[in-house]
Amino acid sequence: MNKEKLFEITIPQAKQVVSHGSYLDDDLLLFDRFEDVPIRSEPCRVHCLFVALCLDGTAQYSVDTKERMVKKNDVIVVNDGQVVGNYMLSRDCRGIAIMSSNSFFTEIIKEVHEISSLFLFANTHPVINLHPDKVKAFLDYFELIRQKVDDSTHRYRKDLVSALLKAMIYDISDEIYQLQQNRDPKKSRAEAIFTDFINLLKEHFRHERRVSWYGEQLCITPKYLSETVKAVSKRTPNEWIDNYVTLEIRVLLKNSTMSIKEISEVLHFPNQSFLGKYFKEHVGLSPSKYRRS
C-alpha cells in the first residue's frame, strides 16, 4: 500500500490560495490575518521559515507531533522541514505571520552563523512569549516591511526589505538566545550533543568537513552523531557542514576581493575546480556567476 504524501506548504503554493497577503517574488509572504495562513488541521510539511505573532485569543497546533498552545504576545517559529498539524484558532484569535523561503533567510543571515543555530533551537522550543514592548517593536517591523514589499516601484525594494527583515531577525534571535540561556539546565542529551556539534562546527568548518572527525571530538560514533543531529534539527551533520561552508563562500565572494583560488585555499579545498563544483552543486551557480549576480 502506498503511503499518502504529506501536504506541503510553500510560498508559491500559499500565494495561490490566500486572498490577502503582501509578497516579494517567491521569497517572502506576509499575512496580517491568522485565518489566511494556509496551515491545515491534518499534518503538513513546511518548506519555508514560518514566524507568527499572536495578538489576541489562543491557537493550538502540533509541530513534529508535539502539541503546542499559543496565547497573546507569543511568537511562533517553525523551521523549514518541520511537520505541523492539529491547527485550531479560538474565535477571538488575531495575529500576523511571515513566511520566508529558506534561501532568502539564509542569504539575509549569511554573515552571522550563530543566528542559524539559534533558530534551530526553536525546533524544540518553538513558542516564545514577548514583553509588550517587544510586541510593539515586532508590529512596527512588520508594518514597515509590508509597506516596502508593497512598494513595487522602489528601485532598491528587495535590498531594503532584506535589511529590515534582518533587523527583525536580530531582535527575534535575541529573544531565542535569552530563552536558551534561561532554559532548564537538565536539557536532553541529544540537545547537548547538537549544541556541542554546532559550536565545534563554527570553529572548525573552514578546514574540517568529516563527520567522523566531529564524532571523535565529541567521543561518539559518526552514526550516533548523525542520528542525534538529525533527530534534533531535522538536518544531517553533512547538511550542516555544507550549509556553513557555502555560507562562508558566499560571504567571501560578495564581501572580499579574494580570488576564487584564494578562497579555495582559505577553506582547504584541494583546488579551485573542486570548490567550483562543490559550490555549484549546493547553490546552483558557479562562484564567478554568483559573484557577478
Coordinates of C-alpha atoms in Angstrom, one line a residue:
M1 CA 0.0 0.0 0.0
N2 CA 1.4 3.4 -0.9
K3 CA 1.7 6.0 1.8
E4 CA -0.2 9.2 1.2
K5 CA 2.3 12.0 0.7
L6 CA 2.2 14.8 3.2
F7 CA 0.6 18.1 2.0
E8 CA 3.5 20.6 1.6
I9 CA 3.3 24.3 2.4
T10 CA 5.5 26.5 0.2
I11 CA 5.4 30.2 -0.6
P12 CA 4.3 29.7 -4.3
Q13 CA 1.5 27.4 -3.2
A14 CA 0.4 29.7 -0.4
K15 CA 0.3 32.7 -2.8
Q16 CA -2.2 30.8 -4.9
V17 CA -4.7 30.0 -2.1
V18 CA -4.7 33.2 0.0
S19 CA -6.9 36.2 -0.7
H20 CA -4.8 38.6 1.4
G21 CA -1.1 39.0 1.8
S22 CA 1.9 41.0 0.6
Y23 CA 4.7 39.1 -1.1
L24 CA 8.1 39.5 -2.6
D25 CA 8.5 37.1 -5.5
D26 CA 8.6 33.6 -4.1
D27 CA 10.9 34.7 -1.2
L28 CA 8.6 36.4 1.3
L29 CA 4.9 36.4 2.1
L30 CA 3.3 38.4 4.9
F31 CA -0.2 37.8 6.4
D32 CA -2.0 40.4 8.5
R33 CA -4.7 37.9 9.5
F34 CA -4.1 34.5 11.1
E35 CA -7.0 33.0 9.4
D36 CA -5.4 33.4 6.0
V37 CA -2.4 31.2 6.9
P38 CA -2.7 28.0 4.8
I39 CA -2.0 25.6 7.6
R40 CA -4.4 22.6 7.8
S41 CA -5.6 20.5 10.7
E42 CA -4.1 17.4 9.1
P43 CA -0.3 17.1 9.1
C44 CA 1.6 19.1 6.5
R45 CA 5.3 19.8 5.9
V46 CA 6.5 23.4 6.0
H47 CA 9.0 24.3 3.2
C48 CA 9.9 27.7 4.5
L49 CA 10.7 29.6 7.7
F50 CA 7.4 30.5 9.4
V51 CA 7.2 33.1 12.1
A52 CA 4.0 34.4 13.6
L53 CA 2.8 36.6 16.5
C54 CA -0.4 36.0 18.4
L55 CA -2.1 39.3 19.3
D56 CA -5.3 38.0 20.9
G57 CA -7.1 34.8 21.8
T58 CA -5.4 31.4 21.6
A59 CA -4.2 29.0 19.0
Q60 CA -3.1 25.4 19.2
Y61 CA -1.1 23.3 16.8
S62 CA 1.4 20.4 16.7
V63 CA 4.9 20.6 15.4
D64 CA 6.7 17.3 14.8
T65 CA 3.9 15.6 16.6
K66 CA 4.3 17.7 19.8
E67 CA 1.2 19.7 20.9
R68 CA 1.8 23.5 21.4
M69 CA -0.5 26.2 22.8
V70 CA -0.1 29.8 21.8
K71 CA -1.6 32.8 23.6
K72 CA -1.5 36.6 23.4
N73 CA 2.1 38.0 22.8
D74 CA 3.5 34.6 21.9
V75 CA 5.8 34.3 18.9
I76 CA 5.8 31.0 17.0
V77 CA 8.8 29.8 15.0
V78 CA 8.5 26.8 12.6
N79 CA 11.6 25.9 10.6
D80 CA 11.9 24.5 7.1
G81 CA 11.2 20.8 7.0
Q82 CA 9.1 20.6 10.2
V83 CA 5.6 19.0 10.2
V84 CA 2.7 20.9 11.6
G85 CA -0.9 19.8 12.2
N86 CA -3.9 19.9 14.5
Y87 CA -4.1 23.7 13.8
M88 CA -7.0 25.4 15.5
L89 CA -7.8 29.0 16.4
S90 CA -10.1 30.4 19.0
R91 CA -12.9 32.6 17.7
D92 CA -11.2 35.8 19.0
C93 CA -7.7 34.8 17.8
R94 CA -5.8 37.5 15.9
G95 CA -2.3 37.6 14.7
I96 CA 0.2 38.3 11.9
A97 CA 2.6 35.9 10.2
I98 CA 5.6 35.8 7.9
M99 CA 6.8 33.1 5.5
S100 CA 10.4 33.3 4.2
S101 CA 12.0 30.9 1.7
N102 CA 14.9 29.1 3.2
S103 CA 17.2 30.5 0.6
F104 CA 16.1 34.1 1.3
F105 CA 16.5 33.6 5.0
T106 CA 20.0 32.1 4.5
E107 CA 21.1 34.9 2.3
I108 CA 20.0 37.5 4.9
I109 CA 21.9 35.9 7.8
K110 CA 24.9 34.7 5.8
E111 CA 27.3 36.8 7.8
V112 CA 26.1 35.7 11.2
H113 CA 26.4 31.9 11.6
E114 CA 25.1 31.9 15.2
I115 CA 21.6 33.0 14.1
S116 CA 21.1 29.8 12.2
S117 CA 21.8 27.7 15.2
L118 CA 19.6 29.9 17.4
F119 CA 16.7 29.4 15.0
L120 CA 17.3 25.6 15.1
F121 CA 17.0 25.8 18.9
A122 CA 13.4 26.8 18.1
N123 CA 12.8 23.3 16.7
T124 CA 12.3 22.1 20.3
H125 CA 11.3 25.5 21.8
P126 CA 9.0 27.0 19.2
V127 CA 6.9 29.3 21.3
I128 CA 8.4 32.5 22.8
N129 CA 6.5 34.9 25.0
L130 CA 7.3 38.6 24.3
H131 CA 7.2 41.6 26.6
P132 CA 4.6 44.2 25.4
D133 CA 7.5 46.5 24.3
K134 CA 8.9 43.7 22.1
V135 CA 5.4 43.1 20.7
K136 CA 5.2 46.7 19.6
A137 CA 8.7 46.5 18.0
F138 CA 7.6 43.3 16.1
L139 CA 4.5 45.1 14.8
D140 CA 6.5 48.1 13.8
Y141 CA 8.9 45.9 11.8
F142 CA 6.1 44.0 10.2
E143 CA 4.2 47.2 9.1
L144 CA 7.4 48.8 7.7
I145 CA 8.4 45.6 5.9
R146 CA 4.8 45.3 4.5
Q147 CA 4.9 48.8 3.2
K148 CA 8.2 48.3 1.4
V149 CA 7.1 45.0 0.0
D150 CA 4.0 46.7 -1.5
D151 CA 6.1 49.5 -3.0
S152 CA 6.9 47.7 -6.2
T153 CA 8.3 50.9 -7.8
H154 CA 11.1 51.3 -5.3
R155 CA 14.5 50.8 -7.0
Y156 CA 16.0 49.1 -4.0
R157 CA 12.9 47.3 -2.9
K158 CA 14.4 43.8 -2.3
D159 CA 17.6 45.1 -0.7
L160 CA 15.6 47.4 1.6
V161 CA 13.2 44.6 2.6
S162 CA 16.2 42.3 3.3
A163 CA 17.7 44.9 5.6
L164 CA 14.5 45.5 7.5
L165 CA 13.9 41.7 7.8
K166 CA 17.5 41.2 9.0
A167 CA 16.9 43.8 11.8
M168 CA 13.7 41.9 12.8
I169 CA 15.6 38.6 12.8
Y170 CA 18.2 40.0 15.1
D171 CA 15.5 41.0 17.6
I172 CA 13.8 37.6 17.4
S173 CA 17.2 35.9 17.7
D174 CA 17.9 37.8 20.9
E175 CA 14.6 36.5 22.4
I176 CA 15.6 33.0 21.4
Y177 CA 19.0 33.5 22.9
Q178 CA 17.5 34.7 26.2
L179 CA 15.2 31.7 26.3
Q180 CA 18.2 29.4 25.5
Q181 CA 20.2 30.9 28.4
N182 CA 17.3 30.5 30.8
R183 CA 16.1 27.0 29.8
D184 CA 16.2 24.0 32.1
P185 CA 19.8 23.1 32.8
K186 CA 18.8 19.4 32.6
K187 CA 18.4 19.7 28.8
S188 CA 18.3 16.4 26.9
R189 CA 21.5 14.6 26.0
A190 CA 20.5 15.0 22.3
E191 CA 20.2 18.7 22.6
A192 CA 23.6 18.9 24.4
I193 CA 25.3 16.9 21.6
F194 CA 23.7 19.1 18.9
T195 CA 24.8 22.3 20.7
D196 CA 28.3 20.9 21.1
F197 CA 28.4 19.9 17.4
I198 CA 27.3 23.3 16.2
N199 CA 29.9 25.0 18.5
L200 CA 32.7 22.8 17.1
L201 CA 31.5 23.3 13.5
K202 CA 31.5 27.1 13.9
E203 CA 35.2 26.9 14.9
H204 CA 36.5 24.3 12.5
F205 CA 34.3 24.2 9.4
R206 CA 36.9 26.1 7.3
H207 CA 39.3 23.2 7.5
E208 CA 37.3 20.1 8.7
R209 CA 34.4 18.6 6.9
R210 CA 34.4 15.0 8.0
V211 CA 31.5 13.8 10.2
S212 CA 33.9 11.2 11.7
W213 CA 36.2 14.0 12.9
Y214 CA 33.4 15.7 14.8
G215 CA 32.3 12.4 16.3
E216 CA 35.8 11.8 17.5
Q217 CA 35.9 15.2 19.2
L218 CA 32.6 14.5 20.9
C219 CA 33.6 10.9 21.8
I220 CA 30.7 9.4 20.0
T221 CA 30.4 7.3 16.8
P222 CA 29.7 9.1 13.5
K223 CA 26.4 7.1 13.2
Y224 CA 25.2 8.2 16.7
L225 CA 26.2 11.8 15.9
S226 CA 24.3 11.7 12.6
E227 CA 21.2 10.1 14.2
T228 CA 21.2 12.6 17.1
V229 CA 21.7 15.7 15.0
K230 CA 19.0 14.6 12.5
A231 CA 16.6 13.9 15.4
V232 CA 17.1 17.4 16.9
S233 CA 17.5 19.6 13.9
K234 CA 15.9 17.6 11.0
R235 CA 19.2 18.0 9.1
T236 CA 22.2 15.7 8.9
P237 CA 25.7 16.7 10.1
N238 CA 26.7 16.8 6.4
E239 CA 23.9 19.2 5.6
W240 CA 25.0 21.5 8.5
I241 CA 28.6 21.3 7.3
D242 CA 27.7 22.1 3.7
N243 CA 25.5 25.0 5.0
Y244 CA 28.3 26.6 6.9
V245 CA 30.8 26.2 4.1
T246 CA 28.6 27.5 1.4
L247 CA 27.6 30.5 3.5
E248 CA 31.3 31.3 4.1
I249 CA 32.0 31.1 0.3
R250 CA 29.0 33.4 -0.4
V251 CA 30.3 35.9 2.2
L252 CA 33.9 35.9 0.7
L253 CA 32.6 36.1 -2.9
K254 CA 30.4 39.1 -2.1
N255 CA 32.4 40.9 0.6
S256 CA 36.0 40.4 -0.2
T257 CA 38.4 40.9 -3.2
M258 CA 39.9 37.4 -2.7
S259 CA 40.2 35.4 -5.9
I260 CA 38.3 32.1 -6.1
K261 CA 41.7 30.3 -5.9
E262 CA 42.5 32.2 -2.7
I263 CA 39.1 31.3 -1.3
S264 CA 39.6 27.6 -2.1
E265 CA 42.9 27.8 -0.2
V266 CA 41.4 29.5 2.9
L267 CA 38.7 26.8 3.0
H268 CA 41.2 24.0 2.4
F269 CA 39.7 22.7 -0.8
P270 CA 42.1 20.6 -2.9
N271 CA 41.9 23.1 -5.7
Q272 CA 39.8 25.9 -7.3
S273 CA 38.0 23.5 -9.6
F274 CA 36.9 21.3 -6.7
L275 CA 35.5 24.4 -4.9
G276 CA 33.6 25.4 -8.1
K277 CA 31.9 22.0 -8.4
Y278 CA 31.1 21.9 -4.7
F279 CA 29.6 25.4 -4.8
K280 CA 27.5 24.9 -7.9
E281 CA 26.2 21.6 -6.6
H282 CA 24.8 23.4 -3.4
V283 CA 24.0 26.8 -4.7
G284 CA 23.1 26.3 -8.3
L285 CA 25.6 28.8 -9.7
S286 CA 29.3 28.8 -10.3
P287 CA 31.3 31.0 -7.9
S288 CA 32.1 33.5 -10.7
K289 CA 28.4 33.8 -11.7
Y290 CA 27.4 34.2 -8.0
R291 CA 29.9 37.0 -7.5
R292 CA 28.5 38.8 -10.5
S293 CA 24.8 38.3 -9.5

